[in-house]
XYZ file of C-alpha atoms in Angstrom:
255
model
C 149.719 12.973 146.854
C 151.925 14.485 143.976
C 149.807 17.266 142.671
C 149.604 18.498 146.352
C 153.123 18.132 146.707
C 153.876 20.092 143.619
C 151.319 23.069 144.636
C 152.941 23.114 148.111
C 156.458 23.689 146.611
C 154.882 26.263 144.400
C 153.209 28.198 147.202
C 155.799 27.843 149.934
C 158.045 30.470 148.423
C 155.583 33.340 148.492
C 153.754 32.663 151.872
C 156.150 34.345 154.213
C 156.969 37.371 151.896
C 153.324 37.703 151.350
C 152.214 37.890 155.036
C 155.100 40.057 155.881
C 154.073 42.592 153.188
C 150.558 42.528 154.547
C 151.545 43.310 158.168
C 154.087 46.003 157.051
C 151.056 47.562 155.346
C 148.572 47.155 158.244
C 149.533 50.360 159.959
C 149.834 52.412 156.378
C 146.204 51.998 155.881
C 145.036 53.585 152.502
C 147.990 55.655 152.204
C 150.490 52.930 150.815
C 151.506 53.097 147.164
C 153.241 50.535 145.068
C 157.143 51.225 144.504
C 157.962 53.126 141.290
C 159.126 49.930 139.616
C 155.605 48.772 139.121
C 154.533 51.908 137.485
C 154.739 50.409 134.085
C 152.971 47.402 134.511
C 150.289 46.444 131.998
C 146.679 46.407 132.772
C 145.217 43.171 133.292
C 141.557 41.980 132.788
C 139.251 43.438 135.423
C 138.350 40.017 136.828
C 142.113 38.834 137.236
C 143.660 38.735 140.693
C 146.408 41.182 139.638
C 143.907 43.632 138.457
C 141.562 43.425 141.212
C 143.984 43.610 144.103
C 144.555 46.802 145.920
C 147.522 49.150 145.498
C 150.309 49.141 148.105
C 152.219 46.520 150.022
C 148.856 44.523 150.785
C 147.956 44.855 147.164
C 151.403 42.974 146.420
C 150.493 40.399 149.046
C 147.332 39.463 147.985
C 148.574 39.381 144.167
C 151.326 36.876 145.367
C 148.958 34.522 147.066
C 146.275 34.753 144.279
C 148.835 34.258 141.565
C 150.253 31.251 143.365
C 147.246 29.690 144.154
C 145.920 29.936 140.864
C 149.056 28.532 139.013
C 149.264 25.279 137.723
C 150.282 22.385 140.062
C 153.509 21.832 138.279
C 154.802 25.369 137.939
C 158.720 25.518 138.687
C 159.615 27.381 141.931
C 162.611 27.352 144.073
C 161.375 26.392 147.499
C 162.534 28.331 150.679
C 164.596 26.427 153.143
C 162.340 24.115 155.423
C 163.478 23.714 159.003
C 160.410 21.303 159.517
C 159.259 19.243 156.759
C 155.915 18.527 158.687
C 155.195 21.481 160.301
C 156.565 24.182 157.669
C 154.003 23.254 155.078
C 151.214 23.316 157.520
C 152.243 26.581 159.307
C 152.493 28.092 155.869
C 149.315 27.276 154.527
C 147.701 28.584 157.518
C 149.362 31.926 156.821
C 148.073 31.603 153.165
C 144.663 31.504 154.172
C 145.006 34.283 156.555
C 146.167 36.473 153.501
C 143.130 35.378 151.412
C 141.078 36.633 154.393
C 142.074 40.133 153.661
C 140.851 39.869 150.159
C 137.652 38.462 151.239
C 137.192 41.283 153.817
C 137.685 43.720 150.868
C 134.755 42.082 148.817
C 132.439 41.985 151.644
C 133.243 45.524 152.418
C 132.041 46.382 148.784
C 129.028 44.123 148.618
C 127.917 45.134 152.501
C 127.807 41.035 153.119
C 128.134 40.266 156.699
C 131.128 38.689 158.020
C 129.169 35.566 159.469
C 128.060 33.213 156.798
C 126.685 30.324 158.704
C 125.514 28.202 155.785
C 128.943 28.400 154.332
C 130.817 27.622 157.392
C 128.556 24.438 158.158
C 129.210 23.340 154.590
C 132.820 23.649 155.020
C 132.884 21.863 158.279
C 130.449 18.897 156.999
C 132.831 18.467 153.773
C 135.987 18.261 155.842
C 134.499 16.025 158.387
C 133.321 13.527 155.659
C 136.804 13.673 153.817
C 138.730 13.685 157.257
C 139.796 9.778 157.061
C 141.285 10.101 153.696
C 143.825 11.836 155.013
C 144.186 9.818 158.176
C 142.054 12.063 160.611
C 139.147 11.924 162.509
C 136.116 13.700 161.706
C 136.409 15.789 164.976
C 140.259 16.621 164.391
C 139.281 18.026 160.950
C 136.439 19.937 162.096
C 138.001 21.315 164.920
C 141.044 22.361 162.901
C 138.848 24.302 160.102
C 136.507 25.857 162.973
C 139.724 27.681 164.141
C 140.587 28.683 160.600
C 137.074 29.932 159.783
C 137.145 32.158 163.239
C 140.898 33.241 162.508
C 139.476 34.277 158.973
C 136.609 36.192 160.737
C 138.842 37.958 163.182
C 140.916 39.331 160.317
C 137.908 40.305 158.383
C 136.123 41.980 161.196
C 139.136 44.041 162.269
C 139.711 45.152 158.684
C 136.080 46.192 158.089
C 135.692 48.192 161.058
C 139.006 50.004 160.225
C 137.992 50.509 156.584
C 134.736 51.880 157.847
C 136.198 54.439 160.117
C 138.473 55.476 156.980
C 135.292 55.734 154.840
C 136.908 53.303 152.067
C 138.620 49.939 151.429
C 142.107 49.957 149.400
C 141.950 48.606 146.075
C 139.361 46.897 143.918
C 137.605 43.478 145.272
C 138.067 40.016 143.884
C 134.809 38.033 143.203
C 134.308 35.835 146.258
C 132.263 33.106 144.472
C 134.326 32.575 141.396
C 137.912 33.488 142.513
C 138.423 33.386 146.363
C 136.255 30.753 147.619
C 137.833 27.922 144.825
C 141.095 29.277 146.045
C 140.067 28.536 149.665
C 138.873 25.145 148.663
C 142.004 24.283 147.032
C 144.213 25.409 149.799
C 141.842 23.480 152.167
C 142.774 20.002 150.504
C 146.336 20.971 150.999
C 145.757 21.696 154.633
C 144.022 18.430 155.296
C 147.013 16.662 153.661
C 149.722 18.524 155.626
C 147.581 17.998 159.007
C 147.352 14.251 158.560
C 151.122 14.478 158.273
C 151.293 16.029 161.707
C 148.598 13.975 163.467
C 150.395 10.815 162.548
C 153.232 11.810 164.612
C 153.118 10.037 168.140
C 150.904 12.311 170.534
C 153.529 13.212 173.067
C 155.758 16.296 174.457
C 157.981 16.183 171.694
C 155.231 16.780 168.881
C 153.982 19.694 170.982
C 157.361 21.107 171.074
C 157.863 20.962 167.383
C 154.429 22.935 167.022
C 155.415 25.420 169.406
C 158.898 26.043 167.680
C 157.577 25.897 164.361
C 154.878 28.543 165.294
C 157.230 30.710 166.782
C 159.983 30.551 163.940
C 157.588 31.219 161.044
C 155.434 33.714 162.971
C 158.957 35.705 163.557
C 160.147 34.942 159.964
C 156.859 36.690 158.657
C 156.971 39.527 160.916
C 153.450 39.409 161.953
C 151.750 42.686 163.089
C 149.407 42.190 166.379
C 146.166 41.414 164.427
C 147.593 38.775 162.239
C 149.771 37.353 165.085
C 146.319 36.875 167.193
C 144.983 35.148 163.920
C 147.870 33.026 163.567
C 147.943 31.755 167.295
C 144.118 30.932 166.986
C 144.594 29.024 164.007
C 147.157 27.197 165.197
C 145.934 26.521 168.848
C 143.972 23.242 168.016
C 146.125 21.211 165.742
C 145.212 17.345 166.242
C 142.690 18.321 168.732
C 139.089 16.974 168.889
C 137.574 20.117 170.318
C 138.592 23.676 170.281
C 140.834 24.796 173.228
C 138.702 27.671 173.911
C 135.960 29.899 172.746
C 137.217 32.771 170.287
C 135.836 36.205 170.670
C 136.303 38.988 168.262
C 137.880 41.243 171.389
C 140.413 42.632 168.748
C 137.939 43.507 166.002
C 138.014 47.211 166.917
């Protein structure tokens, strides 16, 4: 799928950087500020990802992800070195989705909407289940994978909303959920289905499991994930090619 491949090359460059920046700012809270070199950046329209993103290292991460996902599929970009051509795109796509989850949390903090959105979740699971065979997957494999992506994203959202409730505010301005964030998640979802299909086409043997483990550890280390992001990343990658979740997730780290 040429458009997917081009889009992936454009996004791979920023994923680890974006998540590292998100995690570096996690302990700084609302006190983070952009480096002085950004002081002269011109204002963008209020609904653009750049204008709506927060200040600080988290804001830079969200802008990187949002701008890259919104870019044309053919946008030239120098890709990062790929160690595993099958696992790296999938793992990086999962990290991208977790990065967007913070922007979703910010929007829900501003609107007062709950983290749980059962109709939206069910619609997503039904959609990927119906499309699964296009990517060489079973409906159960696709639904299990995206169920875990949803739960990992809710872990991030719940923890951040609890943090911001204690602090009395969320950093930055919200990005519109319906017109900006959900379309970005939908586009990323197609890429994730494609990349998951490539992985699940490999023989189901110990060597595949070893590759998954090695890629997970290597990419998590490169992204320098903090505790919350690492827990979410581990959850999101725990059911690759499985027909049912390996365990029930609880939001024990929400606070």
